[in-house]
Amino acid sequence: MKRSLLPALACTGVLTLATSGAVAAVRTEPVVRAEPAVRTMASTCDSKPDQPVATGLSTIKQAYDCIFTAFYGRERLDHWAVLATGFAGLTEELNRRGTDRPNATMPPLTGNRTTDLNAFAAGYERLVATLPDDATLRQAVAGATIKGMVGSLHDNHSQWRRRAQPPGKPGDAYGLGFTTSPGYSITYRAPQKAVAPLFVNAVQGGPAAAARIRPGEIVQSVNGAPVFVDGVLSSGAMNLLNPEYSGSHPDPVRLALLDPSTGRVRKTTLRPKLFTPTTRPVTARRLDGDVAAIKLTNFQPGTADQVLAAIAGLREGKKLRGLVLDLRGTNGGSPAEVVKLLSGFVHGKVHSYDCAPDDTCTPNRTDDTVPLLGLPVAVLTDGICASACDAFSAAVKDLKVGPLIGSRTSGMVSGSAGMFTLDDGSLLTLPAAYQVGANHELINGIGVAPDHYLPLTAKDLRKGRDPAMAKALSLLPAAR
């Protein structure tokens, strides 16, 4: 029986591989194409509505068709499971809202993907016809159906979202104004991976800055509820800490914060709002006089050029003996930025592979037009380092670019994702391939282990200590 690297439960932390229902071992040497293949996405996945409209049956059907057209694991998907999980999401939403219906029953399926979708659609229409004439309710039911379908893929880069666009200028943010460790992305991808305590790792501005929230403070409770329940991170608490803009007047969020350096607990209340962050995507400084320390918050377009420019600026008029790239707290971004930044340190290498469900893989190579920096480098990582950050860290380790210091990355890098606009204006994200590292290792669901395990703790932050940075400085060669 052919064994596949295709993860069926990658986001759960329990790595199960899809092989007709059996659990299979990972094959370490997938077939490799000599040259990249051209991939095409179905145009039917993309719509161009003039403005957002209500989510309805047409959107549900479009999302279903798009999953079986654009998702990398489409050939092994069980359409019964996709439809059943979508219907389960629908009934759960009805139950939450106290509006369950006698006819909210999954229709019988025949095994034909198109026929079964039509049966599902007919049952959905009959059900919706019995609901109150409430646009909010019907929107929620349709959205829960699509979320259920996408959730059946068990893929941490597959997502459906419909969000109101906050006002403000480019670069503005909405929320409470701080980020945490563990990070928000783990909430909906793998909450069982989160390890207590939950603490503030960065203050971006806005309400948090006004309330003098400080890095290292431990979040003990949110609105009176604990953030960990039986050792599992509460998604409800994390959603309150990371609110989405809705256009309505937001409710205040009550926090109990513990200072680990003093043991004191204080209570404060924040209300989500639109604000201009005081943090920057890339920051640079000199350490020990001759080491460049660069911190990134993401791998968004332009990040690599900003990093390279910052290094060049620190080099002006003075020699550098090394570089520390601080990727702690860095979330995803563009694969192109990963390649460009990585190519400043190494040329002529395959840094990862994008693989199809049959294990036929396309090599991703460094961009040798990027000038080499010629600097020794150490990279700091943590459990928030996700997606593009996972990929960059894996390449650094596999290609022996420099040591990784800190803690294991998040392991949320199933594959580069395409984004599709559905007919209601919502966005559906689906990866077209799954990714493995330069040594053909699976990173998704596992992460990249550091060479030196030195996690940044809440107490370290409050006391201004950074053991990982100190270790990085000690590993760089001494000045000549």
PDB file of N, CA, C and O in Angstrom, residues 15 30 145 159 174 178 217 235-236 269 274 281 297 338 371 404 411 416 432 462:
ATOM      1  N   LEU A  15      -0.726  13.234  14.725  1.00  0.00           N
ATOM      2  CA  LEU A  15      -0.482  13.171  13.299  1.00  0.00           C
ATOM      3  C   LEU A  15      -0.987  11.857  12.750  1.00  0.00           C
ATOM      4  O   LEU A  15      -0.411  10.803  12.971  1.00  0.00           O
ATOM      5  N   PRO A  30      10.199  11.336  -0.553  1.00  0.00           N
ATOM      6  CA  PRO A  30       9.187  11.478  -1.602  1.00  0.00           C
ATOM      7  C   PRO A  30       9.825  11.658  -2.966  1.00  0.00           C
ATOM      8  O   PRO A  30      10.976  12.067  -3.088  1.00  0.00           O
ATOM      9  N   THR A 145     -22.180  26.588   8.862  1.00  0.00           N
ATOM     10  CA  THR A 145     -22.132  25.472   7.913  1.00  0.00           C
ATOM     11  C   THR A 145     -20.807  25.458   7.155  1.00  0.00           C
ATOM     12  O   THR A 145     -20.155  24.411   7.037  1.00  0.00           O
ATOM     13  N   GLN A 159      -9.165  28.036   6.082  1.00  0.00           N
ATOM     14  CA  GLN A 159      -9.968  28.911   6.943  1.00  0.00           C
ATOM     15  C   GLN A 159     -11.005  29.658   6.124  1.00  0.00           C
ATOM     16  O   GLN A 159     -10.760  30.006   4.965  1.00  0.00           O
ATOM     17  N   TYR A 174      -6.977  46.976  15.436  1.00  0.00           N
ATOM     18  CA  TYR A 174      -8.168  46.968  16.276  1.00  0.00           C
ATOM     19  C   TYR A 174      -7.990  45.916  17.362  1.00  0.00           C
ATOM     20  O   TYR A 174      -7.511  44.808  17.103  1.00  0.00           O
ATOM     21  N   PHE A 178      -2.413  44.347  22.853  1.00  0.00           N
ATOM     22  CA  PHE A 178      -1.278  43.538  23.290  1.00  0.00           C
ATOM     23  C   PHE A 178      -1.399  42.127  22.729  1.00  0.00           C
ATOM     24  O   PHE A 178      -2.479  41.673  22.354  1.00  0.00           O
ATOM     25  N   GLU A 217       3.478  40.274  32.310  1.00  0.00           N
ATOM     26  CA  GLU A 217       2.332  40.090  33.199  1.00  0.00           C
ATOM     27  C   GLU A 217       1.541  38.858  32.772  1.00  0.00           C
ATOM     28  O   GLU A 217       1.276  38.642  31.585  1.00  0.00           O
ATOM     29  N   SER A 235     -10.523  28.758  24.501  1.00  0.00           N
ATOM     30  CA  SER A 235     -10.737  29.513  23.261  1.00  0.00           C
ATOM     31  C   SER A 235     -11.638  30.716  23.515  1.00  0.00           C
ATOM     32  O   SER A 235     -11.494  31.759  22.879  1.00  0.00           O
ATOM     33  N   GLY A 236     -12.566  30.594  24.458  1.00  0.00           N
ATOM     34  CA  GLY A 236     -13.431  31.722  24.771  1.00  0.00           C
ATOM     35  C   GLY A 236     -12.654  32.900  25.326  1.00  0.00           C
ATOM     36  O   GLY A 236     -12.872  34.053  24.931  1.00  0.00           O
ATOM     37  N   THR A 269      -9.673  46.916  33.318  1.00  0.00           N
ATOM     38  CA  THR A 269     -10.700  46.700  32.292  1.00  0.00           C
ATOM     39  C   THR A 269     -10.312  47.462  31.036  1.00  0.00           C
ATOM     40  O   THR A 269      -9.986  48.652  31.089  1.00  0.00           O
ATOM     41  N   LEU A 274     -10.013  50.964  17.866  1.00  0.00           N
ATOM     42  CA  LEU A 274      -9.086  51.172  16.757  1.00  0.00           C
ATOM     43  C   LEU A 274      -7.940  52.047  17.250  1.00  0.00           C
ATOM     44  O   LEU A 274      -8.163  53.034  17.938  1.00  0.00           O
ATOM     45  N   PRO A 281       7.202  46.741  12.194  1.00  0.00           N
ATOM     46  CA  PRO A 281       7.399  45.368  11.710  1.00  0.00           C
ATOM     47  C   PRO A 281       8.836  44.886  11.841  1.00  0.00           C
ATOM     48  O   PRO A 281       9.076  43.701  12.074  1.00  0.00           O
ATOM     49  N   THR A 297       8.241  41.064  13.179  1.00  0.00           N
ATOM     50  CA  THR A 297       6.924  40.678  13.677  1.00  0.00           C
ATOM     51  C   THR A 297       6.181  39.788  12.687  1.00  0.00           C
ATOM     52  O   THR A 297       5.229  39.107  13.063  1.00  0.00           O
ATOM     53  N   VAL A 338      10.334  34.760   2.820  1.00  0.00           N
ATOM     54  CA  VAL A 338      11.181  33.722   3.424  1.00  0.00           C
ATOM     55  C   VAL A 338      12.365  33.425   2.525  1.00  0.00           C
ATOM     56  O   VAL A 338      13.517  33.374   2.971  1.00  0.00           O
ATOM     57  N   PRO A 371      22.324  39.234  -2.787  1.00  0.00           N
ATOM     58  CA  PRO A 371      23.721  39.220  -2.336  1.00  0.00           C
ATOM     59  C   PRO A 371      23.855  38.569  -0.961  1.00  0.00           C
ATOM     60  O   PRO A 371      23.024  38.786  -0.071  1.00  0.00           O
ATOM     61  N   LEU A 404      19.607  27.614  16.134  1.00  0.00           N
ATOM     62  CA  LEU A 404      18.302  28.066  16.611  1.00  0.00           C
ATOM     63  C   LEU A 404      18.324  28.045  18.134  1.00  0.00           C
ATOM     64  O   LEU A 404      18.748  27.052  18.739  1.00  0.00           O
ATOM     65  N   GLY A 411       4.805  24.809  14.486  1.00  0.00           N
ATOM     66  CA  GLY A 411       4.426  23.667  13.652  1.00  0.00           C
ATOM     67  C   GLY A 411       3.114  23.868  12.937  1.00  0.00           C
ATOM     68  O   GLY A 411       2.310  22.951  12.813  1.00  0.00           O
ATOM     69  N   SER A 416       1.621  26.600   1.511  1.00  0.00           N
ATOM     70  CA  SER A 416       1.285  27.951   1.055  1.00  0.00           C
ATOM     71  C   SER A 416      -0.175  27.984   0.623  1.00  0.00           C
ATOM     72  O   SER A 416      -0.619  27.143  -0.159  1.00  0.00           O
ATOM     73  N   ALA A 432      -2.723  24.705  -1.661  1.00  0.00           N
ATOM     74  CA  ALA A 432      -2.724  23.903  -2.879  1.00  0.00           C
ATOM     75  C   ALA A 432      -1.732  22.749  -2.797  1.00  0.00           C
ATOM     76  O   ALA A 432      -1.739  21.852  -3.634  1.00  0.00           O
ATOM     77  N   ARG A 462       9.542  40.392  32.741  1.00  0.00           N
ATOM     78  CA  ARG A 462       9.323  41.414  33.751  1.00  0.00           C
ATOM     79  C   ARG A 462      10.632  41.939  34.331  1.00  0.00           C
ATOM     80  O   ARG A 462      10.743  43.100  34.713  1.00  0.00           O
TER      81      ARG A 462
END
